[in-house]
Amino acid sequence: MENNMNQTQRDPFAARKDGDMRQLMTSLQELQEIVNGAQMIWGTGRCMVDKKVLSDHIDLIARLLPDAVKQASAIVREEQNIRENAKRDAAEQTAAARGAAQKTIDEAAREAEKLRSDSKKAAEDAARANANALNAANAMKAQAESDAASIRQKGQNAANALYAQAQQEANALIARAQQEAQMIRAEAENAARAAVSDENVYRMAVMQANELREETEKEMSAMRQHYVGALCNMMGEVDEYLLSLVSSIRAERQELINKR
């Protein structure tokens, strides 16, 4: 209602135009009623009407028709303007919506590309870290195996040296014992020759020789046990060190695997 009042204020002739349109429609309706109510001429399909009344309505319609046509043209133009404005607004809104959608799509594409790049870089970093950890574990394993082999070889060399030294000392002890036994036997034989009748001297010499032989055998047995015990202790220490080294390597390798 307020819009109609404003439109009337803007167009002083709007009320008159509306009145003319209503009068035109009324005249057309009355003309239709006159025609419909006219008396029919039998057998001709025609009717009789009042010429003056019909002429007055036709004159009124002719007089009002240009304004109605102008008003209708204005309405059509207004409708066209509204449609064009609506189309223009719709096109602008569509373009704005398409621009916003394209901007959103571009931003999403850039974000997705950044995520793909970051994920690829993270995967490459993880692969390099895994490779470095595996190389470090393999290097530690190789170094541990080398150290273990070196320690084992040193232990074997030390054991061989101890065994050779023990064998050498045992041979020297045996040789010395044999030499002393021969000297005692020679002295006993000399004493026996000097006093053949003295049987006690001979028996004493034989007894001393037997005692010397037994003592020599005991010393050799004790020496063997000593060196064998030393070798066993040394090999046990080597085995314990190797086991400790292997356990440490396994723990470090497991720690590297867990970090991956």
PDB file of N, CA and C in Angstrom, residues 82-124:
ATOM      1  N   ILE A  82      11.707  -5.330 -15.201  1.00  0.00           N
ATOM      2  CA  ILE A  82      11.843  -6.196 -14.014  1.00  0.00           C
ATOM      3  C   ILE A  82      12.526  -7.503 -14.385  1.00  0.00           C
ATOM      4  N   ARG A  83      12.092  -8.075 -15.526  1.00  0.00           N
ATOM      5  CA  ARG A  83      12.700  -9.334 -15.959  1.00  0.00           C
ATOM      6  C   ARG A  83      14.186  -9.148 -16.276  1.00  0.00           C
ATOM      7  N   GLU A  84      14.504  -8.037 -16.986  1.00  0.00           N
ATOM      8  CA  GLU A  84      15.913  -7.798 -17.314  1.00  0.00           C
ATOM      9  C   GLU A  84      16.742  -7.571 -16.051  1.00  0.00           C
ATOM     10  N   ASN A  85      16.159  -6.779 -15.123  1.00  0.00           N
ATOM     11  CA  ASN A  85      16.890  -6.570 -13.864  1.00  0.00           C
ATOM     12  C   ASN A  85      17.071  -7.884 -13.106  1.00  0.00           C
ATOM     13  N   ALA A  86      15.993  -8.692 -13.129  1.00  0.00           N
ATOM     14  CA  ALA A  86      16.091  -9.988 -12.444  1.00  0.00           C
ATOM     15  C   ALA A  86      17.141 -10.870 -13.111  1.00  0.00           C
ATOM     16  N   LYS A  87      17.137 -10.862 -14.472  1.00  0.00           N
ATOM     17  CA  LYS A  87      18.147 -11.654 -15.179  1.00  0.00           C
ATOM     18  C   LYS A  87      19.549 -11.142 -14.874  1.00  0.00           C
ATOM     19  N   ARG A  88      19.693  -9.795 -14.891  1.00  0.00           N
ATOM     20  CA  ARG A  88      21.008  -9.226 -14.612  1.00  0.00           C
ATOM     21  C   ARG A  88      21.459  -9.547 -13.182  1.00  0.00           C
ATOM     22  N   ASP A  89      20.507  -9.392 -12.236  1.00  0.00           N
ATOM     23  CA  ASP A  89      20.859  -9.730 -10.849  1.00  0.00           C
ATOM     24  C   ASP A  89      21.203 -11.210 -10.720  1.00  0.00           C
ATOM     25  N   ALA A  90      20.388 -12.050 -11.406  1.00  0.00           N
ATOM     26  CA  ALA A  90      20.660 -13.491 -11.342  1.00  0.00           C
ATOM     27  C   ALA A  90      22.013 -13.816 -11.961  1.00  0.00           C
ATOM     28  N   ALA A  91      22.324 -13.135 -13.102  1.00  0.00           N
ATOM     29  CA  ALA A  91      23.619 -13.385 -13.739  1.00  0.00           C
ATOM     30  C   ALA A  91      24.764 -12.937 -12.839  1.00  0.00           C
ATOM     31  N   GLU A  92      24.581 -11.743 -12.213  1.00  0.00           N
ATOM     32  CA  GLU A  92      25.635 -11.266 -11.311  1.00  0.00           C
ATOM     33  C   GLU A  92      25.799 -12.196 -10.112  1.00  0.00           C
ATOM     34  N   GLN A  93      24.653 -12.618  -9.541  1.00  0.00           N
ATOM     35  CA  GLN A  93      24.731 -13.539  -8.406  1.00  0.00           C
ATOM     36  C   GLN A  93      25.336 -14.873  -8.818  1.00  0.00           C
ATOM     37  N   THR A  94      24.950 -15.341 -10.028  1.00  0.00           N
ATOM     38  CA  THR A  94      25.520 -16.602 -10.519  1.00  0.00           C
ATOM     39  C   THR A  94      27.022 -16.474 -10.732  1.00  0.00           C
ATOM     40  N   ALA A  95      27.434 -15.335 -11.339  1.00  0.00           N
ATOM     41  CA  ALA A  95      28.871 -15.130 -11.550  1.00  0.00           C
ATOM     42  C   ALA A  95      29.610 -15.037 -10.222  1.00  0.00           C
ATOM     43  N   ALA A  96      28.988 -14.307  -9.262  1.00  0.00           N
ATOM     44  CA  ALA A  96      29.632 -14.203  -7.947  1.00  0.00           C
ATOM     45  C   ALA A  96      29.717 -15.568  -7.273  1.00  0.00           C
ATOM     46  N   ALA A  97      28.613 -16.342  -7.384  1.00  0.00           N
ATOM     47  CA  ALA A  97      28.622 -17.683  -6.782  1.00  0.00           C
ATOM     48  C   ALA A  97      29.652 -18.575  -7.457  1.00  0.00           C
ATOM     49  N   ARG A  98      29.729 -18.483  -8.803  1.00  0.00           N
ATOM     50  CA  ARG A  98      30.732 -19.286  -9.515  1.00  0.00           C
ATOM     51  C   ARG A  98      32.144 -18.864  -9.124  1.00  0.00           C
ATOM     52  N   GLY A  99      32.355 -17.530  -9.001  1.00  0.00           N
ATOM     53  CA  GLY A  99      33.686 -17.066  -8.584  1.00  0.00           C
ATOM     54  C   GLY A  99      34.038 -17.553  -7.194  1.00  0.00           C
ATOM     55  N   ALA A 100      33.047 -17.456  -6.271  1.00  0.00           N
ATOM     56  CA  ALA A 100      33.309 -17.936  -4.908  1.00  0.00           C
ATOM     57  C   ALA A 100      33.556 -19.436  -4.894  1.00  0.00           C
ATOM     58  N   ALA A 101      32.741 -20.171  -5.699  1.00  0.00           N
ATOM     59  CA  ALA A 101      32.933 -21.624  -5.756  1.00  0.00           C
ATOM     60  C   ALA A 101      34.293 -21.971  -6.348  1.00  0.00           C
ATOM     61  N   GLN A 102      34.680 -21.253  -7.430  1.00  0.00           N
ATOM     62  CA  GLN A 102      35.983 -21.520  -8.038  1.00  0.00           C
ATOM     63  C   GLN A 102      37.116 -21.174  -7.079  1.00  0.00           C
ATOM     64  N   LYS A 103      36.931 -20.071  -6.328  1.00  0.00           N
ATOM     65  CA  LYS A 103      37.942 -19.701  -5.334  1.00  0.00           C
ATOM     66  C   LYS A 103      38.060 -20.777  -4.265  1.00  0.00           C
ATOM     67  N   THR A 104      36.893 -21.276  -3.809  1.00  0.00           N
ATOM     68  CA  THR A 104      36.909 -22.356  -2.810  1.00  0.00           C
ATOM     69  C   THR A 104      37.568 -23.604  -3.369  1.00  0.00           C
ATOM     70  N   ILE A 105      37.248 -23.927  -4.643  1.00  0.00           N
ATOM     71  CA  ILE A 105      37.848 -25.112  -5.278  1.00  0.00           C
ATOM     72  C   ILE A 105      39.359 -24.946  -5.400  1.00  0.00           C
ATOM     73  N   ASP A 106      39.785 -23.727  -5.824  1.00  0.00           N
ATOM     74  CA  ASP A 106      41.231 -23.488  -5.958  1.00  0.00           C
ATOM     75  C   ASP A 106      41.939 -23.595  -4.610  1.00  0.00           C
ATOM     76  N   GLU A 107      41.321 -22.994  -3.577  1.00  0.00           N
ATOM     77  CA  GLU A 107      41.933 -23.084  -2.245  1.00  0.00           C
ATOM     78  C   GLU A 107      41.988 -24.526  -1.760  1.00  0.00           C
ATOM     79  N   ALA A 108      40.901 -25.284  -2.008  1.00  0.00           N
ATOM     80  CA  ALA A 108      40.896 -26.697  -1.610  1.00  0.00           C
ATOM     81  C   ALA A 108      41.955 -27.480  -2.376  1.00  0.00           C
ATOM     82  N   ALA A 109      42.106 -27.161  -3.679  1.00  0.00           N
ATOM     83  CA  ALA A 109      43.121 -27.856  -4.474  1.00  0.00           C
ATOM     84  C   ALA A 109      44.526 -27.540  -3.964  1.00  0.00           C
ATOM     85  N   ARG A 110      44.761 -26.237  -3.649  1.00  0.00           N
ATOM     86  CA  ARG A 110      46.075 -25.879  -3.105  1.00  0.00           C
ATOM     87  C   ARG A 110      46.328 -26.556  -1.766  1.00  0.00           C
ATOM     88  N   GLU A 111      45.304 -26.591  -0.922  1.00  0.00           N
ATOM     89  CA  GLU A 111      45.460 -27.243   0.382  1.00  0.00           C
ATOM     90  C   GLU A 111      45.712 -28.741   0.213  1.00  0.00           C
ATOM     91  N   ALA A 112      44.962 -29.361  -0.737  1.00  0.00           N
ATOM     92  CA  ALA A 112      45.172 -30.791  -0.986  1.00  0.00           C
ATOM     93  C   ALA A 112      46.572 -31.050  -1.529  1.00  0.00           C
ATOM     94  N   GLU A 113      47.037 -30.170  -2.429  1.00  0.00           N
ATOM     95  CA  GLU A 113      48.384 -30.336  -2.975  1.00  0.00           C
ATOM     96  C   GLU A 113      49.435 -30.171  -1.877  1.00  0.00           C
ATOM     97  N   LYS A 114      49.202 -29.202  -0.986  1.00  0.00           N
ATOM     98  CA  LYS A 114      50.132 -29.010   0.134  1.00  0.00           C
ATOM     99  C   LYS A 114      50.134 -30.236   1.044  1.00  0.00           C
ATOM    100  N   LEU A 115      48.939 -30.774   1.313  1.00  0.00           N
ATOM    101  CA  LEU A 115      48.858 -31.974   2.150  1.00  0.00           C
ATOM    102  C   LEU A 115      49.568 -33.144   1.483  1.00  0.00           C
ATOM    103  N   ARG A 116      49.367 -33.296   0.149  1.00  0.00           N
ATOM    104  CA  ARG A 116      50.051 -34.381  -0.567  1.00  0.00           C
ATOM    105  C   ARG A 116      51.565 -34.193  -0.506  1.00  0.00           C
ATOM    106  N   SER A 117      52.007 -32.931  -0.695  1.00  0.00           N
ATOM    107  CA  SER A 117      53.451 -32.670  -0.642  1.00  0.00           C
ATOM    108  C   SER A 117      54.011 -32.948   0.747  1.00  0.00           C
ATOM    109  N   ASP A 118      53.269 -32.486   1.781  1.00  0.00           N
ATOM    110  CA  ASP A 118      53.742 -32.729   3.153  1.00  0.00           C
ATOM    111  C   ASP A 118      53.759 -34.218   3.469  1.00  0.00           C
ATOM    112  N   SER A 119      52.715 -34.934   3.025  1.00  0.00           N
ATOM    113  CA  SER A 119      52.663 -36.378   3.282  1.00  0.00           C
ATOM    114  C   SER A 119      53.798 -37.100   2.560  1.00  0.00           C
ATOM    115  N   LYS A 120      54.061 -36.682   1.311  1.00  0.00           N
ATOM    116  CA  LYS A 120      55.149 -37.304   0.558  1.00  0.00           C
ATOM    117  C   LYS A 120      56.490 -37.040   1.224  1.00  0.00           C
ATOM    118  N   LYS A 121      56.689 -35.786   1.671  1.00  0.00           N
ATOM    119  CA  LYS A 121      57.948 -35.446   2.348  1.00  0.00           C
ATOM    120  C   LYS A 121      58.088 -36.233   3.650  1.00  0.00           C
ATOM    121  N   ALA A 122      56.984 -36.335   4.411  1.00  0.00           N
ATOM    122  CA  ALA A 122      57.037 -37.102   5.664  1.00  0.00           C
ATOM    123  C   ALA A 122      57.354 -38.567   5.390  1.00  0.00           C
ATOM    124  N   ALA A 123      56.738 -39.125   4.313  1.00  0.00           N
ATOM    125  CA  ALA A 123      57.022 -40.522   3.972  1.00  0.00           C
ATOM    126  C   ALA A 123      58.482 -40.696   3.556  1.00  0.00           C
ATOM    127  N   GLU A 124      58.999 -39.732   2.766  1.00  0.00           N
ATOM    128  CA  GLU A 124      60.407 -39.820   2.362  1.00  0.00           C
ATOM    129  C   GLU A 124      61.337 -39.697   3.568  1.00  0.00           C
TER     130      GLU A 124
END
